[in-house]
mmCIF file of C-alpha atoms in Angstrom:
data_model
loop_
_atom_site.group_PDB
_atom_site.id
_atom_site.type_symbol
_atom_site.label_atom_id
_atom_site.label_comp_id
_atom_site.label_asym_id
_atom_site.label_seq_id
_atom_site.Cartn_x
_atom_site.Cartn_y
_atom_site.Cartn_z
ATOM 1 C CA UNK V 67 -5.823 24.120 8.008
ATOM 2 C CA UNK V 68 -9.097 22.463 7.067
ATOM 3 C CA UNK V 69 -12.289 21.659 8.919
ATOM 4 C CA UNK V 70 -13.951 18.447 7.822
ATOM 5 C CA UNK V 71 -17.366 17.076 8.645
ATOM 6 C CA UNK V 72 -18.731 13.621 7.968
ATOM 7 C CA UNK V 73 -22.233 12.204 7.883
ATOM 8 C CA UNK V 74 -23.418 9.998 9.412
ATOM 9 C CA UNK V 75 -21.270 9.892 12.524
ATOM 10 C CA UNK V 76 -22.333 6.317 13.131
ATOM 11 C CA UNK V 77 -24.747 3.744 11.770
ATOM 12 C CA UNK V 78 -25.837 0.187 12.331
ATOM 13 C CA UNK V 79 -26.693 -1.618 9.116
ATOM 14 C CA UNK V 80 -27.951 -4.987 8.011
ATOM 15 C CA UNK V 81 -25.891 -7.398 5.998
ATOM 16 C CA UNK V 82 -26.317 -6.968 2.249
ATOM 17 C CA UNK V 83 -27.303 -3.303 2.356
ATOM 18 C CA UNK V 84 -25.247 -0.266 1.331
ATOM 19 C CA UNK V 85 -24.312 2.919 3.160
ATOM 20 C CA UNK V 86 -23.113 6.194 1.688
ATOM 21 C CA UNK V 87 -20.839 8.354 3.800
ATOM 22 C CA UNK V 88 -20.531 12.043 3.063
ATOM 23 C CA UNK V 89 -17.463 14.195 3.595
ATOM 24 C CA UNK V 90 -17.576 17.995 3.467
ATOM 25 C CA UNK V 91 -14.551 20.281 3.804
ATOM 26 C CA UNK V 92 -14.622 24.010 4.472
ATOM 27 C CA UNK V 93 -12.200 24.935 1.686
ATOM 28 C CA UNK V 94 -11.428 23.794 -1.833
ATOM 29 C CA UNK V 95 -8.930 20.958 -1.937
ATOM 30 C CA UNK V 96 -7.480 18.980 -4.774
ATOM 31 C CA UNK V 97 -7.141 15.608 -3.133
ATOM 32 C CA UNK V 98 -9.431 13.841 -0.711
ATOM 33 C CA UNK V 99 -8.635 10.509 0.847
ATOM 34 C CA UNK V 100 -10.749 7.747 2.340
ATOM 35 C CA UNK V 101 -9.355 5.527 5.072
ATOM 36 C CA UNK V 102 -10.627 2.567 7.030
ATOM 37 C CA UNK V 103 -9.676 1.951 10.639
ATOM 38 C CA UNK V 104 -10.738 -1.380 12.045
ATOM 39 C CA UNK V 105 -11.109 -1.663 15.821
ATOM 40 C CA UNK V 106 -7.798 -1.301 17.561
ATOM 41 C CA UNK V 107 -5.929 -1.080 14.277
ATOM 42 C CA UNK V 108 -4.064 1.503 12.285
ATOM 43 C CA UNK V 109 -5.434 3.345 9.285
ATOM 44 C CA UNK V 110 -5.544 1.793 5.839
ATOM 45 C CA UNK V 111 -5.962 3.945 2.768
ATOM 46 C CA UNK V 112 -8.919 2.864 0.644
ATOM 47 C CA UNK V 113 -8.674 5.345 -2.204
ATOM 48 C CA UNK V 114 -7.694 8.815 -3.314
ATOM 49 C CA UNK V 115 -10.410 10.971 -4.851
ATOM 50 C CA UNK V 116 -9.568 13.801 -7.223
ATOM 51 C CA UNK V 117 -12.247 16.064 -8.590
ATOM 52 C CA UNK V 118 -12.991 15.379 -12.226
ATOM 53 C CA UNK V 119 -11.354 11.980 -12.445
ATOM 54 C CA UNK V 120 -11.856 8.418 -11.315
ATOM 55 C CA UNK V 121 -10.756 7.579 -7.805
ATOM 56 C CA UNK V 122 -7.523 5.657 -7.399
ATOM 57 C CA UNK V 123 -7.934 2.538 -5.276
ATOM 58 C CA UNK V 124 -5.324 0.824 -3.151
ATOM 59 C CA UNK V 125 -4.568 -2.837 -3.344
ATOM 60 C CA UNK V 126 -7.371 -4.870 -1.843
ATOM 61 C CA UNK V 127 -10.076 -2.286 -2.480
ATOM 62 C CA UNK V 128 -12.260 -2.190 -5.598
ATOM 63 C CA UNK V 129 -14.671 0.312 -7.055
ATOM 64 C CA UNK V 130 -17.621 -2.087 -7.062
ATOM 65 C CA UNK V 131 -17.352 -2.476 -3.297
ATOM 66 C CA UNK V 132 -16.377 1.106 -2.437
ATOM 67 C CA UNK V 133 -17.660 3.470 -5.120
ATOM 68 C CA UNK V 134 -16.548 7.053 -4.587
ATOM 69 C CA UNK V 135 -17.908 10.303 -5.933
ATOM 70 C CA UNK V 136 -16.108 13.647 -6.042
ATOM 71 C CA UNK V 137 -18.508 16.119 -7.637
ATOM 72 C CA UNK V 138 -16.629 19.270 -6.574
ATOM 73 C CA UNK V 139 -13.603 20.508 -4.666
ATOM 74 C CA UNK V 140 -15.266 20.487 -1.230
ATOM 75 C CA UNK V 141 -17.277 17.284 -1.180
ATOM 76 C CA UNK V 142 -16.914 13.528 -1.596
ATOM 77 C CA UNK V 143 -18.897 10.402 -0.836
ATOM 78 C CA UNK V 144 -17.840 6.850 -0.127
ATOM 79 C CA UNK V 145 -20.352 4.028 -0.462
ATOM 80 C CA UNK V 146 -19.829 0.723 1.284
ATOM 81 C CA UNK V 147 -21.781 -1.731 -0.864
ATOM 82 C CA UNK V 148 -23.292 -5.117 -0.094
ATOM 83 C CA UNK V 149 -22.052 -4.903 3.462
ATOM 84 C CA UNK V 150 -20.924 -7.782 5.613
ATOM 85 C CA UNK V 151 -19.855 -7.823 9.283
ATOM 86 C CA UNK V 152 -16.221 -7.626 8.110
ATOM 87 C CA UNK V 153 -16.954 -4.099 6.906
ATOM 88 C CA UNK V 154 -17.592 -2.961 10.472
ATOM 89 C CA UNK V 155 -15.045 -0.249 10.942
ATOM 90 C CA UNK V 156 -14.468 3.470 11.260
ATOM 91 C CA UNK V 157 -14.304 5.243 7.928
ATOM 92 C CA UNK V 158 -12.402 8.516 7.812
ATOM 93 C CA UNK V 159 -11.988 11.058 5.100
ATOM 94 C CA UNK V 160 -9.028 13.367 5.007
ATOM 95 C CA UNK V 161 -7.684 16.205 2.908
ATOM 96 C CA UNK V 162 -4.281 17.635 2.336
ATOM 97 C CA UNK V 163 -4.066 21.308 3.187
ATOM 98 C CA UNK V 164 -1.512 23.850 4.228
ATOM 99 C CA UNK V 165 -0.649 24.298 7.859
ATOM 100 C CA UNK V 166 1.405 27.152 9.143
ATOM 101 C CA UNK V 167 4.115 26.478 11.668
ATOM 102 C CA UNK V 168 6.080 29.518 12.664
ATOM 103 C CA UNK V 169 6.751 31.263 9.358
ATOM 104 C CA UNK V 170 6.734 28.165 7.190
ATOM 105 C CA UNK V 171 3.855 26.553 5.377
ATOM 106 C CA UNK V 172 3.775 22.811 5.096
ATOM 107 C CA UNK V 173 1.216 20.413 3.743
ATOM 108 C CA UNK V 174 -0.384 18.017 6.146
ATOM 109 C CA UNK V 175 -3.414 15.791 6.170
ATOM 110 C CA UNK V 176 -6.437 16.746 8.207
ATOM 111 C CA UNK V 177 -8.992 14.165 9.191
ATOM 112 C CA UNK V 178 -12.727 14.194 9.576
ATOM 113 C CA UNK V 179 -14.376 12.911 12.761
ATOM 114 C CA UNK V 180 -15.032 9.501 11.214
ATOM 115 C CA UNK V 181 -18.089 7.352 10.613
ATOM 116 C CA UNK V 182 -18.433 4.355 12.896
ATOM 117 C CA UNK V 183 -20.131 1.571 10.956
ATOM 118 C CA UNK V 184 -21.468 -1.614 12.503
ATOM 119 C CA UNK V 185 -22.822 -4.327 10.217
ATOM 120 C CA UNK V 186 -25.029 -6.989 11.764
ATOM 121 C CA UNK P 805 5.164 -0.787 -0.631
ATOM 122 C CA UNK P 806 6.456 1.423 2.148
ATOM 123 C CA UNK P 807 6.207 -0.171 5.593
ATOM 124 C CA UNK P 808 6.011 1.788 8.797
ATOM 125 C CA UNK P 809 6.564 0.141 12.142
ATOM 126 C CA UNK P 810 6.149 1.592 15.584
ATOM 127 C CA UNK P 811 7.262 0.300 18.911
ATOM 128 C CA UNK P 812 6.135 -0.282 21.433
ATOM 129 C CA UNK P 813 2.552 -1.080 20.457
ATOM 130 C CA UNK P 814 1.383 -0.621 24.010
ATOM 131 C CA UNK P 815 2.954 1.559 26.655
ATOM 132 C CA UNK P 816 1.912 1.991 30.253
ATOM 133 C CA UNK P 817 3.879 4.544 32.199
ATOM 134 C CA UNK P 818 3.614 6.403 35.449
ATOM 135 C CA UNK P 819 3.087 10.091 35.669
ATOM 136 C CA UNK P 820 6.323 12.019 35.788
ATOM 137 C CA UNK P 821 8.333 9.455 33.840
ATOM 138 C CA UNK P 822 10.009 9.850 30.455
ATOM 139 C CA UNK P 823 9.702 7.529 27.495
ATOM 140 C CA UNK P 824 10.321 7.345 23.765
ATOM 141 C CA UNK P 825 8.167 5.917 20.979
ATOM 142 C CA UNK P 826 10.002 4.781 17.855
ATOM 143 C CA UNK P 827 8.865 4.891 14.246
ATOM 144 C CA UNK P 828 10.854 3.023 11.580
ATOM 145 C CA UNK P 829 10.051 3.149 7.881
ATOM 146 C CA UNK P 830 11.321 1.081 5.021
ATOM 147 C CA UNK P 831 12.084 3.493 2.165
ATOM 148 C CA UNK P 832 13.172 7.072 1.793
ATOM 149 C CA UNK P 833 10.584 9.735 2.408
ATOM 150 C CA UNK P 834 10.723 13.486 2.726
ATOM 151 C CA UNK P 835 7.927 13.862 5.257
ATOM 152 C CA UNK P 836 7.138 12.319 8.609
ATOM 153 C CA UNK P 837 4.020 13.086 10.605
ATOM 154 C CA UNK P 838 2.896 12.371 14.131
ATOM 155 C CA UNK P 839 -0.781 12.186 15.048
ATOM 156 C CA UNK P 840 -2.689 11.686 18.260
ATOM 157 C CA UNK P 841 -5.986 9.828 18.470
ATOM 158 C CA UNK P 842 -8.174 9.823 21.573
ATOM 159 C CA UNK P 843 -10.655 6.954 22.028
ATOM 160 C CA UNK P 844 -13.618 7.374 19.716
ATOM 161 C CA UNK P 845 -12.127 10.485 18.157
ATOM 162 C CA UNK P 846 -10.450 11.367 14.917
ATOM 163 C CA UNK P 847 -6.765 12.094 14.386
ATOM 164 C CA UNK P 848 -5.136 15.300 15.540
ATOM 165 C CA UNK P 849 -1.972 16.470 13.812
ATOM 166 C CA UNK P 850 0.923 16.938 16.246
ATOM 167 C CA UNK P 851 4.096 17.395 14.209
ATOM 168 C CA UNK P 852 5.335 17.560 10.651
ATOM 169 C CA UNK P 853 9.036 16.778 10.166
ATOM 170 C CA UNK P 854 10.479 17.693 6.804
ATOM 171 C CA UNK P 855 14.215 17.255 6.912
ATOM 172 C CA UNK P 856 16.991 15.197 8.393
ATOM 173 C CA UNK P 857 17.732 16.288 11.927
ATOM 174 C CA UNK P 858 14.441 18.118 12.308
ATOM 175 C CA UNK P 859 13.312 18.453 15.902
ATOM 176 C CA UNK P 860 10.005 19.892 17.050
ATOM 177 C CA UNK P 861 8.611 20.318 20.525
ATOM 178 C CA UNK P 862 5.171 21.053 21.862
ATOM 179 C CA UNK P 863 4.709 20.928 25.608
ATOM 180 C CA UNK P 864 5.857 17.553 26.925
ATOM 181 C CA UNK P 865 6.224 16.015 23.465
ATOM 182 C CA UNK P 866 9.286 16.267 21.264
ATOM 183 C CA UNK P 867 9.631 14.660 17.839
ATOM 184 C CA UNK P 868 12.790 14.134 15.827
ATOM 185 C CA UNK P 869 13.675 12.741 12.427
ATOM 186 C CA UNK P 870 16.748 10.887 11.162
ATOM 187 C CA UNK P 871 16.188 10.278 7.470
ATOM 188 C CA UNK P 872 19.429 8.344 7.074
ATOM 189 C CA UNK P 873 18.353 5.824 9.686
ATOM 190 C CA UNK P 874 14.718 6.078 8.503
ATOM 191 C CA UNK P 875 13.745 6.646 12.087
ATOM 192 C CA UNK P 876 11.602 9.119 13.934
ATOM 193 C CA UNK P 877 11.140 9.330 17.675
ATOM 194 C CA UNK P 878 8.438 10.851 19.834
ATOM 195 C CA UNK P 879 9.805 11.608 23.281
ATOM 196 C CA UNK P 880 7.518 12.120 26.232
ATOM 197 C CA UNK P 881 8.855 14.128 29.140
ATOM 198 C CA UNK P 882 7.352 13.959 32.625
ATOM 199 C CA UNK P 883 4.191 12.263 31.434
ATOM 200 C CA UNK P 884 0.782 13.385 32.649
ATOM 201 C CA UNK P 885 -2.545 11.581 32.454
ATOM 202 C CA UNK P 886 -3.819 13.879 29.697
ATOM 203 C CA UNK P 887 -1.259 12.389 27.329
ATOM 204 C CA UNK P 888 -3.039 9.020 27.382
ATOM 205 C CA UNK P 889 -4.007 8.335 23.752
ATOM 206 C CA UNK P 890 -2.893 6.386 20.706
ATOM 207 C CA UNK P 891 -0.029 7.947 18.758
ATOM 208 C CA UNK P 892 0.535 7.268 15.075
ATOM 209 C CA UNK P 893 3.408 8.175 12.839
ATOM 210 C CA UNK P 894 2.795 8.469 9.119
ATOM 211 C CA UNK P 895 5.202 8.691 6.229
ATOM 212 C CA UNK P 896 4.790 9.973 2.720
ATOM 213 C CA UNK P 897 3.812 12.831 0.503
ATOM 214 C CA UNK P 898 0.510 12.693 -1.321
ATOM 215 C CA UNK P 899 -0.128 9.195 -0.030
ATOM 216 C CA UNK P 900 0.252 8.440 3.640
ATOM 217 C CA UNK P 901 1.401 5.181 5.148
ATOM 218 C CA UNK P 902 0.501 4.915 8.794
ATOM 219 C CA UNK P 903 2.413 3.132 11.495
ATOM 220 C CA UNK P 904 0.835 0.505 13.669
ATOM 221 C CA UNK P 905 0.125 2.973 16.452
ATOM 222 C CA UNK P 906 1.277 3.118 20.071
ATOM 223 C CA UNK P 907 -1.402 3.008 22.733
ATOM 224 C CA UNK P 908 -0.146 5.076 25.648
ATOM 225 C CA UNK P 909 -1.661 4.916 29.123
ATOM 226 C CA UNK P 910 -0.310 7.236 31.773
ATOM 227 C CA UNK P 911 -1.039 5.998 35.268
ATOM 228 C CA UNK P 912 -1.428 8.505 38.105
#
């Protein structure tokens, strides 16, 4: 399993500013993921962050708007740049780690508590 | 792109009743996950289903997977209020595709 923390837990920001969200995991992981969850909606993958390489962005998300850093195997940041009210959402990071069920190990994704962002 | 659909989107049921949530996905996948999300909280992993015919149970929840039909079900038995939450299925390996979610309300 993996324990993930995020900072900040919530923030209210002005239009045009930027916010950097931090994600810390308690073990070394290869892949970290950033998701967005708009109110009442499902989760949408923004990008996958591997240590030592550029993040891979999903369709509709670009590096200039959502720059990501992955300086080591336990930490990542997501910046929401030049914010607008449409960016108001919950941002979640997740990691893939082993979980043990009975005697078998399987990979699953564990999620951080999320960052609730409101842009005015 | 893989599409994942859940139904129903909203479910209101009385305590003690049984119901099933369905998760359909559009292409083959070797892994199917179920998550629970309480209001204002993050996602909690419930089940990982890895093979055709896999069935897993935890308390009043039972999940199954039919890879040929590209269908997973989450069955709720004798619902209790504590099960009220939003349930998501997700499909994929390294990259997850999430279903639309089912908002479950159990009424006393």
